[in-house]
Coordinates of C-alpha atoms in Angstrom, one line a residue:
X1 CA -18.0 -9.8 75.8
X2 CA -16.2 -7.9 73.1
X3 CA -12.7 -8.4 72.8
X4 CA -10.7 -5.7 72.2
X5 CA -8.0 -5.9 69.4
X6 CA -4.9 -7.4 70.1
X7 CA -1.6 -7.5 68.0
X8 CA 0.3 -10.5 68.4
X9 CA 4.0 -8.8 66.9
X10 CA 7.8 -10.2 66.3
X11 CA 6.3 -13.7 65.5
X12 CA 7.2 -15.9 62.9
X13 CA 3.8 -16.5 60.7
X14 CA 3.4 -20.2 59.7
X15 CA 0.3 -21.2 57.5
X16 CA 0.8 -24.6 55.5
X17 CA -2.1 -23.7 53.6
X18 CA -0.5 -21.0 52.0
X19 CA 3.4 -21.7 52.0
X20 CA 3.6 -18.4 54.6
X21 CA 6.8 -18.6 56.6
X22 CA 7.5 -15.1 57.6
X23 CA 8.1 -12.8 60.5
X24 CA 5.1 -10.6 61.0
X25 CA 2.1 -9.4 62.8
X26 CA -1.3 -10.9 63.6
X27 CA -4.4 -8.8 64.5
X28 CA -7.4 -10.3 66.3
X29 CA -10.9 -8.0 67.3
X30 CA -13.9 -9.4 68.5
X31 CA -12.6 -13.1 68.2
X32 CA -11.6 -12.5 64.1
X33 CA -8.6 -12.2 62.7
X34 CA -8.6 -8.9 60.9
X35 CA -5.4 -9.3 59.3
X36 CA -2.1 -10.5 59.5
X37 CA 1.3 -10.8 57.1
X38 CA 4.9 -9.8 57.0
X39 CA 4.0 -6.2 56.0
X40 CA 2.0 -5.3 58.6
X41 CA 2.9 -2.5 60.4
X42 CA 1.9 -2.3 64.3
X43 CA 2.6 1.2 64.3
X44 CA -0.6 1.6 61.7
X45 CA -2.5 -0.7 63.7
X46 CA -5.4 0.6 66.4
X47 CA -3.6 2.7 68.4
X48 CA -5.4 1.5 71.8
X49 CA -4.8 -2.2 70.9
X50 CA -3.2 -5.0 73.3
X51 CA 0.5 -5.1 71.9
X52 CA 1.8 -8.9 72.6
X53 CA 5.6 -9.1 71.7
X54 CA 6.3 -12.6 70.5
X55 CA 10.1 -12.7 69.7
X56 CA 11.0 -16.2 69.3
X57 CA 7.4 -17.3 68.7
X58 CA 5.9 -19.4 65.8
X59 CA 2.1 -18.6 65.3
X60 CA 0.1 -21.1 63.4
X61 CA -3.6 -22.0 62.6
X62 CA -4.5 -24.0 65.7
X63 CA -4.0 -27.7 65.6
X64 CA -7.3 -29.8 64.3
X65 CA -7.5 -33.5 65.7
X66 CA -9.5 -36.2 64.1
X67 CA -9.3 -38.8 66.3
X68 CA -10.0 -38.4 69.9
X69 CA -12.1 -40.0 72.8
X70 CA -13.9 -38.1 75.1
X71 CA -15.7 -41.2 77.0
X72 CA -18.3 -38.6 77.7
X73 CA -21.2 -39.7 78.0
X74 CA -20.6 -43.0 79.7
X75 CA -17.1 -43.4 81.0
X76 CA -16.9 -39.5 83.0
X77 CA -14.1 -41.4 85.5
X78 CA -11.7 -41.8 82.4
X79 CA -12.5 -38.2 80.7
X80 CA -15.4 -35.7 80.5
X81 CA -15.8 -33.1 77.4
X82 CA -14.2 -30.3 79.8
X83 CA -11.1 -32.1 80.9
X84 CA -10.5 -33.1 77.2
X85 CA -11.0 -29.5 76.8
X86 CA -8.4 -28.5 78.9
X87 CA -5.8 -31.2 77.6
X88 CA -6.6 -30.1 73.9
X89 CA -6.1 -26.8 74.8
X90 CA -2.8 -27.4 76.5
X91 CA -1.4 -29.1 73.6
X92 CA -2.9 -26.6 70.9
X93 CA -5.3 -28.4 69.7
X94 CA -8.6 -25.8 68.9
X95 CA -10.8 -28.2 67.5
X96 CA -11.3 -32.2 68.1
X97 CA -13.2 -34.7 66.2
X98 CA -14.2 -37.6 69.1
X99 CA -14.8 -40.6 68.7
X100 CA -18.5 -42.4 68.6
X101 CA -18.0 -45.2 70.8
X102 CA -19.2 -43.8 73.9
X103 CA -22.0 -45.2 75.9
X104 CA -24.7 -44.7 74.5
X105 CA -23.1 -44.3 71.2
X106 CA -23.2 -41.3 68.9
X107 CA -25.8 -43.3 66.4
X108 CA -28.4 -41.3 67.3
X109 CA -29.4 -37.1 67.1
X110 CA -30.1 -36.8 70.8
X111 CA -26.3 -37.4 71.4
X112 CA -25.0 -35.6 69.1
X113 CA -26.8 -32.6 70.5
X114 CA -25.9 -33.6 73.9
X115 CA -22.3 -33.2 73.1
X116 CA -22.5 -30.0 71.5
X117 CA -24.4 -28.8 74.4
X118 CA -21.6 -30.1 76.7
X119 CA -19.1 -28.7 74.5
X120 CA -20.8 -25.1 74.7
X121 CA -20.7 -25.5 78.6
X122 CA -17.0 -25.9 78.6
X123 CA -16.1 -23.3 76.7
X124 CA -12.8 -24.2 75.7
X125 CA -12.0 -26.0 72.2
X126 CA -14.2 -26.6 69.3
X127 CA -15.8 -30.1 69.5
X128 CA -17.0 -32.1 66.4
X129 CA -18.2 -35.8 66.5
X130 CA -18.2 -38.7 64.5
X131 CA -21.7 -40.7 63.8
X132 CA -21.0 -44.5 63.9
X133 CA -21.8 -46.5 60.9
X134 CA -23.8 -49.0 62.3
X135 CA -26.5 -49.3 65.5
X136 CA -24.5 -49.6 68.5
X137 CA -21.4 -50.3 66.3
X138 CA -22.5 -53.9 66.2
X139 CA -21.5 -54.0 62.4
X140 CA -24.7 -54.7 60.8
X141 CA -27.4 -52.0 60.6
X142 CA -26.7 -48.6 59.5
X143 CA -27.5 -45.6 61.0
X144 CA -29.3 -42.7 59.5
X145 CA -26.4 -40.7 58.3
X146 CA -28.0 -38.1 56.6
X147 CA -30.2 -37.5 59.8
X148 CA -26.8 -37.6 62.0
X149 CA -25.4 -35.4 59.5
X150 CA -27.7 -32.6 59.5
X151 CA -27.5 -32.7 63.5
X152 CA -23.5 -32.0 62.9
X153 CA -21.8 -35.6 62.6
X154 CA -18.6 -34.4 60.2
X155 CA -17.9 -38.2 59.3
X156 CA -18.7 -41.7 60.1
X157 CA -17.0 -44.7 61.8
X158 CA -17.5 -47.6 64.2
X159 CA -14.2 -45.9 66.1
X160 CA -12.1 -48.6 67.5
X161 CA -14.5 -51.9 65.7
X162 CA -13.5 -52.7 62.2
X163 CA -16.6 -52.7 59.9
X164 CA -16.0 -56.6 58.7
X165 CA -19.1 -57.0 57.2
X166 CA -18.3 -56.5 53.2
X167 CA -21.6 -56.1 52.3
X168 CA -22.2 -53.5 55.2
X169 CA -19.2 -51.5 54.4
X170 CA -20.5 -51.6 50.5
X171 CA -23.7 -49.8 51.7
X172 CA -22.4 -47.7 54.0
X173 CA -19.8 -46.0 51.3
X174 CA -22.9 -46.0 48.7
X175 CA -24.9 -44.2 51.2
X176 CA -22.5 -42.5 52.6
X177 CA -21.1 -41.2 48.9
X178 CA -24.9 -39.9 48.5
X179 CA -24.4 -37.3 51.3
X180 CA -20.6 -36.7 50.0
X181 CA -19.7 -38.0 53.3
X182 CA -16.5 -40.2 54.7
X183 CA -16.5 -43.6 55.9
X184 CA -13.6 -43.8 58.4
X185 CA -12.4 -47.4 59.0
X186 CA -10.3 -48.8 62.1
X187 CA -8.5 -51.3 59.2
X188 CA -7.7 -54.5 61.3
X189 CA -9.6 -57.8 60.4
X190 CA -10.9 -58.9 63.6
X191 CA -10.3 -62.5 63.5
X192 CA -7.2 -62.3 63.3
X193 CA -6.5 -59.6 66.0
X194 CA -8.9 -61.5 68.2
X195 CA -6.8 -62.7 70.7
X196 CA -3.7 -61.0 70.0
X197 CA -2.5 -58.1 72.4
X198 CA 0.7 -56.9 70.4
X199 CA 2.9 -57.3 67.2
X200 CA 3.2 -60.6 66.2
X201 CA 7.0 -61.1 66.2
X202 CA 10.1 -62.4 67.7
X203 CA 9.5 -59.8 70.6
X204 CA 5.5 -61.2 71.1
X205 CA 7.2 -64.9 71.0
X206 CA 9.9 -64.3 73.3
X207 CA 6.8 -62.4 75.9
X208 CA 4.5 -65.3 75.3
X209 CA 2.1 -62.8 74.3
X210 CA -0.9 -63.5 71.5
X211 CA 0.4 -61.5 68.7
X212 CA -1.5 -59.5 65.6
X213 CA 0.3 -60.0 62.1
X214 CA 0.8 -57.4 60.2
X215 CA -1.5 -58.8 57.8
X216 CA -4.2 -57.9 59.7
X217 CA -4.5 -54.3 58.4
X218 CA -3.4 -55.1 55.1
X219 CA -6.0 -57.7 54.1
X220 CA -8.8 -55.0 55.7
X221 CA -7.1 -52.4 53.8
X222 CA -7.0 -54.5 50.1
X223 CA -10.9 -55.7 50.6
X224 CA -11.8 -51.8 51.4
X225 CA -10.2 -50.5 48.3
X226 CA -11.9 -53.0 46.6
X227 CA -15.2 -51.9 47.6
X228 CA -14.4 -48.4 47.1
X229 CA -13.5 -49.0 43.5
X230 CA -17.2 -50.5 43.3
X231 CA -19.0 -47.9 44.9
X232 CA -17.0 -44.7 44.3
X233 CA -17.2 -43.9 48.1
X234 CA -14.9 -42.0 50.5
X235 CA -12.8 -43.9 52.7
X236 CA -10.4 -42.8 55.2
X237 CA -8.2 -45.4 56.7
X238 CA -7.3 -44.4 60.7
X239 CA -3.8 -45.0 62.3
X240 CA -2.1 -46.6 59.9
X241 CA 0.7 -48.5 61.5
X242 CA 2.6 -50.7 59.2
X243 CA 4.7 -50.8 56.0
X244 CA 2.3 -53.1 54.1
X245 CA -0.3 -50.4 54.5
X246 CA 1.3 -47.8 53.7
X247 CA 2.3 -49.9 50.2
X248 CA -1.4 -50.5 49.9
X249 CA -2.8 -47.0 50.4
X250 CA 0.1 -45.5 48.4
X251 CA -0.6 -47.9 45.2
X252 CA -4.5 -47.0 45.5
X253 CA -3.4 -43.2 45.4
X254 CA -1.6 -43.4 42.5
X255 CA -4.5 -45.2 41.1
X256 CA -6.7 -42.1 41.5
X257 CA -9.0 -43.4 44.2
X258 CA -10.7 -41.5 47.2
X259 CA -9.0 -43.0 49.5
X260 CA -7.1 -40.6 52.9
X261 CA -5.4 -41.7 55.5
X262 CA -3.9 -41.0 59.0
X263 CA -1.3 -42.0 61.6
X264 CA -1.1 -41.7 65.2
X265 CA 2.2 -40.4 66.8
X266 CA 2.8 -43.9 68.7
X267 CA 3.6 -45.3 65.3
X268 CA 6.5 -42.7 64.3
X269 CA 7.4 -42.1 67.6
X270 CA 7.7 -45.9 69.0
X271 CA 8.3 -49.2 67.9
X272 CA 7.5 -52.8 69.7
X273 CA 10.3 -52.1 71.9
X274 CA 8.8 -49.7 73.8
X275 CA 6.5 -52.4 75.4
X276 CA 9.6 -53.8 77.1
X277 CA 9.0 -55.9 80.3
X278 CA 5.0 -56.3 79.7
X279 CA 4.4 -52.1 79.8
X280 CA 1.0 -51.9 79.9
X281 CA 1.2 -48.4 78.9
X282 CA 2.4 -49.3 75.5
X283 CA -0.4 -51.2 74.7
X284 CA -2.3 -50.1 71.9
X285 CA -4.9 -50.1 69.2
X286 CA -3.4 -51.2 66.7
X287 CA -0.2 -52.3 68.4
X288 CA 3.3 -50.8 68.2
X289 CA 4.9 -52.4 65.3
X290 CA 8.5 -53.2 64.2
X291 CA 11.4 -50.7 63.7
X292 CA 11.1 -51.3 59.8
X293 CA 7.0 -50.4 59.9
X294 CA 7.6 -47.2 61.7
X295 CA 10.6 -46.2 59.1
X296 CA 8.0 -47.0 56.7
X297 CA 5.3 -44.6 58.2
X298 CA 7.7 -41.6 58.6
X299 CA 8.6 -42.3 54.8
X300 CA 4.9 -42.3 54.2
X301 CA 4.6 -38.6 56.0
X302 CA 7.2 -37.3 54.1
X303 CA 6.0 -38.4 50.6
X304 CA 2.2 -37.3 51.2
X305 CA 0.7 -41.1 51.6
X306 CA -0.4 -40.4 55.0
X307 CA -2.3 -37.1 54.9
X308 CA -3.0 -36.4 58.6
X309 CA -1.5 -37.0 61.8
X310 CA -4.1 -37.6 64.6
X311 CA -3.7 -37.6 68.5
X312 CA -5.4 -40.9 69.0
X313 CA -6.5 -39.7 72.6
X314 CA -7.5 -42.7 74.4
X315 CA -7.6 -42.3 78.5
X316 CA -8.0 -45.0 80.2
X317 CA -8.0 -44.6 84.2
X318 CA -5.6 -46.6 86.2
X319 CA -7.9 -49.7 87.0
X320 CA -8.1 -50.2 83.6
X321 CA -4.2 -50.2 82.5
X322 CA -2.6 -51.3 85.6
X323 CA -3.0 -54.8 84.9
X324 CA -1.2 -57.8 83.5
X325 CA -0.4 -56.7 79.8
X326 CA -2.8 -59.1 78.6
X327 CA -5.9 -58.1 80.8
X328 CA -5.2 -54.1 80.3
X329 CA -7.1 -51.9 78.3
X330 CA -5.8 -50.4 74.6
X331 CA -4.8 -46.5 74.3
X332 CA -3.1 -43.6 75.2
X333 CA -3.5 -40.0 75.7
X334 CA -2.3 -37.9 73.1
X335 CA -3.6 -34.2 72.5
X336 CA -0.9 -32.6 74.9
X337 CA 2.0 -34.6 73.2
X338 CA 0.9 -34.1 69.6
X339 CA 2.9 -31.5 69.2
X340 CA 6.2 -32.3 70.6
X341 CA 6.2 -35.7 68.9
X342 CA 5.3 -33.9 65.8
X343 CA 8.0 -31.9 65.6
X344 CA 10.3 -34.9 66.1
X345 CA 10.1 -35.3 62.4
X346 CA 11.2 -31.8 61.8
X347 CA 14.0 -32.0 64.6
X348 CA 15.1 -35.5 62.8
X349 CA 14.7 -33.8 59.5
X350 CA 12.2 -36.0 58.0
X351 CA 9.6 -33.2 57.2
X352 CA 9.7 -29.2 56.9
X353 CA 8.1 -27.3 59.8
X354 CA 5.1 -26.3 57.3
X355 CA 5.2 -30.1 56.2
X356 CA 4.2 -31.3 59.9
X357 CA 1.9 -28.5 60.4
X358 CA 0.1 -29.5 57.5
X359 CA -0.6 -32.6 58.9
X360 CA -2.3 -31.3 62.2
X361 CA -3.9 -28.1 60.9
X362 CA -5.2 -27.7 57.1
X363 CA -5.4 -31.2 56.3
X364 CA -7.5 -32.5 58.7
X365 CA -9.6 -29.0 57.9
X366 CA -9.9 -30.0 54.1
X367 CA -10.0 -33.9 54.2
X368 CA -13.2 -33.7 56.5
X369 CA -14.7 -30.2 55.6
X370 CA -13.5 -28.6 58.8
X371 CA -13.4 -24.7 59.9
X372 CA -10.5 -23.1 60.7
X373 CA -6.7 -24.8 60.0
X374 CA -5.3 -21.9 58.0
X375 CA -5.0 -18.1 58.7
X376 CA -7.8 -16.2 56.7
X377 CA -8.8 -13.1 57.0
X378 CA -12.3 -12.6 59.0
X379 CA -12.2 -16.2 60.0
X380 CA -12.4 -16.8 63.5
X381 CA -9.0 -16.0 65.2
X382 CA -8.1 -19.9 66.4
X383 CA -4.6 -20.1 66.7
X384 CA -1.5 -21.2 68.9
X385 CA 1.6 -19.9 69.7
X386 CA 4.2 -22.1 70.0
X387 CA 8.0 -22.2 70.6
X388 CA 9.5 -24.9 68.3
X389 CA 13.0 -25.8 69.6
X390 CA 12.0 -25.6 73.5
X391 CA 13.8 -28.9 75.0
X392 CA 11.2 -29.9 77.9
X393 CA 10.8 -33.6 79.4
X394 CA 7.2 -35.1 79.4
X395 CA 5.7 -35.7 82.8
X396 CA 2.6 -37.6 83.5
X397 CA 1.9 -35.4 86.4
X398 CA 2.2 -31.9 84.5
X399 CA -0.4 -33.6 82.0
X400 CA -4.4 -31.5 82.0
X401 CA -6.3 -35.1 80.9
X402 CA -8.1 -36.6 83.9
X403 CA -6.3 -40.0 83.1
X404 CA -2.6 -40.3 82.6
X405 CA -1.8 -43.3 80.6
X406 CA 1.0 -42.0 78.2
X407 CA 3.4 -44.3 77.3
X408 CA 6.0 -41.0 76.8
X409 CA 6.7 -40.5 80.5
X410 CA 10.1 -38.9 81.0
X411 CA 10.6 -39.0 77.3
X412 CA 12.8 -35.5 76.3
X413 CA 11.1 -33.5 74.0
X414 CA 11.6 -30.2 71.9
X415 CA 8.2 -27.3 71.1
X416 CA 6.0 -26.8 73.4
X417 CA 2.8 -24.6 73.7
X418 CA 2.6 -21.1 74.7
X419 CA -0.8 -20.0 74.2
X420 CA -4.0 -20.8 72.6
X421 CA -6.6 -19.0 71.3
X422 CA -10.5 -20.1 70.6
X423 CA -12.5 -17.1 68.7
X424 CA -9.9 -14.5 70.2
X425 CA -10.0 -16.0 74.0
X426 CA -7.1 -17.5 75.4
X427 CA -8.2 -20.6 76.8
X428 CA -4.3 -21.6 77.8
X429 CA -1.5 -19.8 78.9
X430 CA 2.3 -21.4 79.8
X431 CA 3.2 -20.8 82.7
X432 CA 6.8 -21.5 83.3

């Protein structure tokens, strides 16, 4: 279907890729960005264009979320590709990369093709997938990364499982480097974390809960960095949560190693105190850490040590979460809270608006070689309109996700998505 010309004018254009931050206009037609900029005169544009006055709003590239649990195939009672797509659109996310630990896992070309087909049927946001590093994420036999990559897998990870066998990780880094692909690690030493359910600290002692020491993250990172030095592979550490982890990645980057990392809003917006009186909605993997760790993560976002912010959207149904803390599943939904929680860094004076947006637009696009993430003439019109200052309160009943497990229910925030546009089509529009 042909999409006629649409002009978004009187809008604050934000593009971290070029440093653009200016009032201007943007013209789309047939799903493509035709032109944009501060000098775009709406009077010289197509007379029959649909005119949208965006006074007070920002327009940026659509957000790219590199860490999303879709739960389909296998756990559709928690989330489906369609409901995750609706949640993503609500949150301004125009492209998401799903984790491969589905049932069956994404270790076969047929599963990659299934996800792509279901995403086309949903017709919401763009969906990419990881392939697993090892068969069935069992940490032993490597998958056919070349074939999976040809089918569409953008990188490789065993999801929430660390690749604990050093020989397997070494071979994975070498194998993937032949295709220029990234290995994404869940950096947590599994034997140290095995029985833990929260951060090891005075609080875990007081609550009587087994803890996971921060060393679990540091040890795995130190080992993997040695393997990166040995193999020359590309390595990305997921959801960094500790001050020690930040320091290790910073030192490795300073040595020029091909290492990148991300964190999730949980690790800069919350600390272990959010667990309160055994609040299972705050049970996450890795666990919420101390206030000193949270501050270290914020500093690492500010100085560029942490490259990307990913939602780590992990939907869980009530039967999995409303259990005693030790028995409850880990995870929190995050697609719809990605923008307002990221903007807390801006409102607190810790990052500029462009620097914050870079971590959810151009950085993930560049590091994972994904389309989008910047404003570009001739590129698909994947954009988002948002108000960075609008105050509101996060309420679980308003979430589009099929599951409602969020530790942010009732949290006052600033910043809301007004419209999400994918290939020129409006896939979400805020209705006050």
